[in-house]
mmCIF file of C-alpha atoms in Angstrom:
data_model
loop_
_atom_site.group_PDB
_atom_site.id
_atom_site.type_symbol
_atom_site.label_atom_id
_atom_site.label_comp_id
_atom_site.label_asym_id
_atom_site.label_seq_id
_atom_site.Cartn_x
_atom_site.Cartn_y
_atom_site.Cartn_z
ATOM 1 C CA UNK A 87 0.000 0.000 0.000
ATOM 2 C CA UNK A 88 1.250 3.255 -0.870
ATOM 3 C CA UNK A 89 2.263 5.374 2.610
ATOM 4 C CA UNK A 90 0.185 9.028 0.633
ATOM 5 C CA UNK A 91 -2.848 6.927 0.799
ATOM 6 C CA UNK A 92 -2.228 5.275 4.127
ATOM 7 C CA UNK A 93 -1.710 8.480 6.072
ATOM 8 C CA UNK A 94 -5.482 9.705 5.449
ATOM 9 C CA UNK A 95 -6.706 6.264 6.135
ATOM 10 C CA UNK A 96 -5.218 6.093 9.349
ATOM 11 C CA UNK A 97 -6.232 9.922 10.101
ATOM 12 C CA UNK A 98 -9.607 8.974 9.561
ATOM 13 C CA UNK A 99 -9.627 6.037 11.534
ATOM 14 C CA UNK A 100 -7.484 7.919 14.392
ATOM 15 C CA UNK A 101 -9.929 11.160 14.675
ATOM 16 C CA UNK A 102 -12.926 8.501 14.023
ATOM 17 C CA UNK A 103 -12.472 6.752 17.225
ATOM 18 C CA UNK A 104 -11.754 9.788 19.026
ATOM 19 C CA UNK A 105 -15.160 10.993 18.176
ATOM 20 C CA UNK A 106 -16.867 8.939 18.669
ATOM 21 C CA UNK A 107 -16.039 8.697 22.431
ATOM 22 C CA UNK A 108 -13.855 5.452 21.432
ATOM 23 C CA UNK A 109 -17.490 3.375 20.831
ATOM 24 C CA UNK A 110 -16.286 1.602 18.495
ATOM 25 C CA UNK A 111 -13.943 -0.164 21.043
ATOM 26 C CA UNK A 112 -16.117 -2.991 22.968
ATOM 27 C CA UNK A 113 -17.817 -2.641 25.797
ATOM 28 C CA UNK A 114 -16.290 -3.946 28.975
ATOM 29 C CA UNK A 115 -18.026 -4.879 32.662
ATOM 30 C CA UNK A 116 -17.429 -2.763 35.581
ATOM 31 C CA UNK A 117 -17.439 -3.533 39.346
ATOM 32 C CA UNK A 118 -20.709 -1.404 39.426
ATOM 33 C CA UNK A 119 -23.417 -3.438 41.319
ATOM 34 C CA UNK A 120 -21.428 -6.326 42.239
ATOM 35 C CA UNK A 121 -21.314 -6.399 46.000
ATOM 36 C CA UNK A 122 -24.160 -9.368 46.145
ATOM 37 C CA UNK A 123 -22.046 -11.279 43.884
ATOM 38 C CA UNK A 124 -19.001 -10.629 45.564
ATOM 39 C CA UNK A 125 -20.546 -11.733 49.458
ATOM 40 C CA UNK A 126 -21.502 -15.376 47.546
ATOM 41 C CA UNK A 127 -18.212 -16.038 46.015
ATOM 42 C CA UNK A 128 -16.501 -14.982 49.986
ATOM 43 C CA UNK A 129 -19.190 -17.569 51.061
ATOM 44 C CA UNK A 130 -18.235 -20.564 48.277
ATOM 45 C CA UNK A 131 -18.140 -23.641 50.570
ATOM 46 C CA UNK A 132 -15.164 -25.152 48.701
ATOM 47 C CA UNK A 133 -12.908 -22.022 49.725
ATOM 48 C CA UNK A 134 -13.153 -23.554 53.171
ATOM 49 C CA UNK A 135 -11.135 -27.149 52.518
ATOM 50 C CA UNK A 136 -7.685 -26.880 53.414
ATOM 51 C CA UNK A 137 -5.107 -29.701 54.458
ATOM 52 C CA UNK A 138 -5.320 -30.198 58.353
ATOM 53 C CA UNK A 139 -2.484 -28.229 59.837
ATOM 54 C CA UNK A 140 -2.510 -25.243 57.146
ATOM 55 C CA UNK A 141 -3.192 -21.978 58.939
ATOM 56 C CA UNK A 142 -4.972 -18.697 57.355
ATOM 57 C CA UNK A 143 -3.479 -15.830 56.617
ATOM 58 C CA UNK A 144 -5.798 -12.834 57.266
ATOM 59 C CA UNK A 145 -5.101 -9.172 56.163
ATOM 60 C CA UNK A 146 -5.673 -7.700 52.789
ATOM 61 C CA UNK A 147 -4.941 -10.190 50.395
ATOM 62 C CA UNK A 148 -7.513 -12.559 51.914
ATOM 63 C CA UNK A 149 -11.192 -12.448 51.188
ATOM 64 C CA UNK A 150 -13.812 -11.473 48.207
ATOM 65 C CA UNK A 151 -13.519 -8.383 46.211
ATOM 66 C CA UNK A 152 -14.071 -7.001 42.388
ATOM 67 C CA UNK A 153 -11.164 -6.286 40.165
ATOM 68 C CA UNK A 154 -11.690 -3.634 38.151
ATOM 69 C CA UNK A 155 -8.529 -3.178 35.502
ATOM 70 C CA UNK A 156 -8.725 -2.015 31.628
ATOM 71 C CA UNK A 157 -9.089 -5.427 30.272
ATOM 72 C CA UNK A 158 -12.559 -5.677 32.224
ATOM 73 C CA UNK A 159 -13.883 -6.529 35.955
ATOM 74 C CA UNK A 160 -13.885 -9.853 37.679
ATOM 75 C CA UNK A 161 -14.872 -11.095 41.153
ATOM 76 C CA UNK A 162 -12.389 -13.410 42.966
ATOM 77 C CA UNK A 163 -12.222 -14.839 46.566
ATOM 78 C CA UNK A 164 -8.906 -15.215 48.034
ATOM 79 C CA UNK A 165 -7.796 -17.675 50.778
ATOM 80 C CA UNK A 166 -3.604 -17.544 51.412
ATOM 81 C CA UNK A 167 -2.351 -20.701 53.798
ATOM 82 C CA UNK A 168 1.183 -21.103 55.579
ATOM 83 C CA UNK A 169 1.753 -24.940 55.874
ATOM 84 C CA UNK A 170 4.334 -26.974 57.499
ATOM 85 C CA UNK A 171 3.946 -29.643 54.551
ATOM 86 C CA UNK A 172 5.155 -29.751 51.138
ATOM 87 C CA UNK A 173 3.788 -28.607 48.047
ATOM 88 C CA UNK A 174 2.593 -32.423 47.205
ATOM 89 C CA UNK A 175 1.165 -32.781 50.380
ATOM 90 C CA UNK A 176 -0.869 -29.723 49.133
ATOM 91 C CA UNK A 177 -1.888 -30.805 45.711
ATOM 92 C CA UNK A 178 -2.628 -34.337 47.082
ATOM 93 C CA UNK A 179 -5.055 -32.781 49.790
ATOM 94 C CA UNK A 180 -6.590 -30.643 46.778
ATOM 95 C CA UNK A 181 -6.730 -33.765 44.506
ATOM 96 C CA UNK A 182 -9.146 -35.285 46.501
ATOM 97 C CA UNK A 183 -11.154 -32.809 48.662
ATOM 98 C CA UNK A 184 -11.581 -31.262 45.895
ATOM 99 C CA UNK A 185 -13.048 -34.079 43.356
ATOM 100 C CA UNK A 186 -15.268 -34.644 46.627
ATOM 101 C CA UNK A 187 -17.011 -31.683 46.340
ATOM 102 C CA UNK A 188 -17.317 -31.966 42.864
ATOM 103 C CA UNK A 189 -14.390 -29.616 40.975
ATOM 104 C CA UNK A 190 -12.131 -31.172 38.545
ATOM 105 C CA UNK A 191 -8.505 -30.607 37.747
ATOM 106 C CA UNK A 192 -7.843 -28.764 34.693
ATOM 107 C CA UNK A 193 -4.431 -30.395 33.402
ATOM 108 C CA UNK A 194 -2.177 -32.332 35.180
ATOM 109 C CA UNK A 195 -1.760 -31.204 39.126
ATOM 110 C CA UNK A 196 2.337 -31.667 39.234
ATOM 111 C CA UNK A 197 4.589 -29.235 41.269
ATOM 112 C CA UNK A 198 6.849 -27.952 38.130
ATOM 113 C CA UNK A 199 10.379 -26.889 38.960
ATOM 114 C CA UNK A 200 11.299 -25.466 42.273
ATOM 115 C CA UNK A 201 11.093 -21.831 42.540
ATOM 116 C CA UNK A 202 8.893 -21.048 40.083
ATOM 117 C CA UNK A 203 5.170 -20.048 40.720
ATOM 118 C CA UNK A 204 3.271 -22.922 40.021
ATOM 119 C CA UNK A 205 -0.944 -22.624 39.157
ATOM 120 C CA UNK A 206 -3.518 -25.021 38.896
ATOM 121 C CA UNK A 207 -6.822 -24.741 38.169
ATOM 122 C CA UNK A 208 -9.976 -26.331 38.864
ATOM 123 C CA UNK A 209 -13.619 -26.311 37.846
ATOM 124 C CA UNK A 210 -17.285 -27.101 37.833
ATOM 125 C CA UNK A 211 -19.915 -26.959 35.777
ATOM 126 C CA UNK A 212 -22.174 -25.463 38.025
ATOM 127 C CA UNK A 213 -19.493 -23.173 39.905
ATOM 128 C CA UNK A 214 -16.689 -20.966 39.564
ATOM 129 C CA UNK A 215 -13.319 -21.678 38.241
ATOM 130 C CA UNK A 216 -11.069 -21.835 41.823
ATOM 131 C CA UNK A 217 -7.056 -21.908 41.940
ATOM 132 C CA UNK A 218 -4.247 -23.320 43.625
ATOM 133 C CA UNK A 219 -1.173 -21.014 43.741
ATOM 134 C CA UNK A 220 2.528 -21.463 45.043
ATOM 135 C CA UNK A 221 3.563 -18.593 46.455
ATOM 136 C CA UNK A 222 7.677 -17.599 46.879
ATOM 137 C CA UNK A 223 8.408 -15.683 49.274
ATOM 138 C CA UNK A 224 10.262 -13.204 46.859
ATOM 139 C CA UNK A 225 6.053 -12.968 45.868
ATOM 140 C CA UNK A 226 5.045 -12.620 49.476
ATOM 141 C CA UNK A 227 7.227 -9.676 50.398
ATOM 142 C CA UNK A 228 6.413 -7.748 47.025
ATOM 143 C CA UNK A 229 2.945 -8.315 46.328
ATOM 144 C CA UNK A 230 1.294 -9.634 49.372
ATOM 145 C CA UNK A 231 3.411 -7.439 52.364
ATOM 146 C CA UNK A 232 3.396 -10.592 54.397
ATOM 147 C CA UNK A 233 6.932 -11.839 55.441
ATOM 148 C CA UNK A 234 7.538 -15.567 55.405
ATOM 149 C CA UNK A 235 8.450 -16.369 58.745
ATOM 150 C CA UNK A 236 4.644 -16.957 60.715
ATOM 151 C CA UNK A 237 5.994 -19.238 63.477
ATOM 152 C CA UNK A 238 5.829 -17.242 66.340
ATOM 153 C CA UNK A 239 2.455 -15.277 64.515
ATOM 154 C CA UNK A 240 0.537 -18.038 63.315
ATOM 155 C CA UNK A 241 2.367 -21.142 65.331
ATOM 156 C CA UNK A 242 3.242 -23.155 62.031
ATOM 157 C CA UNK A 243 6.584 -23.664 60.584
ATOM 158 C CA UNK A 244 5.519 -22.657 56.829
ATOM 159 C CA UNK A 245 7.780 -24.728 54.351
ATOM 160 C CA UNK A 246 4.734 -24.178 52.040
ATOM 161 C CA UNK A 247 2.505 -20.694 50.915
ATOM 162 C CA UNK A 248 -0.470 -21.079 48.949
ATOM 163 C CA UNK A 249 -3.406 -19.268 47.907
ATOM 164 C CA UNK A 250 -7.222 -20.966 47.138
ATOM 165 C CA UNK A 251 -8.687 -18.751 44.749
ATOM 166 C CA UNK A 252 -12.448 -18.595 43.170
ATOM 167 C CA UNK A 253 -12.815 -16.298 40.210
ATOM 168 C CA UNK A 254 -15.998 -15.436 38.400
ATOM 169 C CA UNK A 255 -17.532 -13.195 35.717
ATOM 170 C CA UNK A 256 -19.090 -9.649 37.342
ATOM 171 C CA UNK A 257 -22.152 -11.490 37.763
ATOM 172 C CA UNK A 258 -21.170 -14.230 39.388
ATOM 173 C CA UNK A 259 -21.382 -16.433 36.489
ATOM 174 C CA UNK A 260 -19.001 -18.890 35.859
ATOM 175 C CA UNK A 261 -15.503 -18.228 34.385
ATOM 176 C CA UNK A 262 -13.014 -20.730 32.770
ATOM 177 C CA UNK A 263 -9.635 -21.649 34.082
#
């Protein structure tokens, strides 16, 4: 394409959105109306399993809330663990509490390499989509504000952070892994 007739073309198209108050962009949800939605995710029975001996983690990265970011809104319930177990003793806990209350793996469940933050996902047809995350505590520090060392605060010695996570749509709808 010749760059004499590109330059109007893209004028156009430039000034065109602008305009038009950038409508031509789609529509995305906002966390407008979603505190009813929000209280039943925080309330999702399956947030509650844990493996025996994992202690909560309270303070602002736990509990229900809506995102709101430029790519759209989504509701998510947070639960963040310090456990004196390993991360298999974790994902065999999840492996089977979890089929017992009827969400399913997405994938294999396998740790990955050390180090890294591992994810796993599970669903249900009739539910959210809820996840399993490995937390460093590189992550802890910088995104959470919690520092690793809970034995004297919580009374475990944490080998092992994780978060158990439901996400849904801004309606509470259902949401893929």
């Amino acid at each position: 394409m010749n760059m004499t007739a590109a330059r109007p073309l893209l004028a156009f198209l430039l000034v065109g959105t602008g305009l038009s108050g950038c409508s031509l962009l789609p529509p995305y949800e906002t966390c407008r109306g979603t505190e009813a939605a929000v209280a039943e995710l925080d309330r999702l029975p399956v947030l509650e399993l844990h493996p025996p001996g994992a202690v909560a983690v309270g303070g602002p990265w736990a509990g229900a809330r809506c995102v709101d970011d430029t790519g759209g809104a989504w509701l998510t319930a947070d639960r963040l663990y310090a456990y004196g177990g390993t991360r298999e003793d974790v994902l065999d806990h999840y492996r089977r509490a979890a089929a017992a209350a009827g969400w399913r793996p997405v994938g294999d469940l396998d740790t990955g390499p050390d180090g890294r933050i591992a994810v796993f996902c599970f669903e249900n047809p009739d539910g959210p989509s809820i996840t399993l995350a490995f937390d460093s505590p590189t992550r802890l520090r910088e995104v959470h504000g919690t520092e690793p060392h809970p034995a004297a605060r919580l009374g475990v010695d944490a080998r092992t952070w994780f978060a158990w996570s439901a996400e849904a749509a801004p309606d509470g709808s259902r949401m893929n892994c």
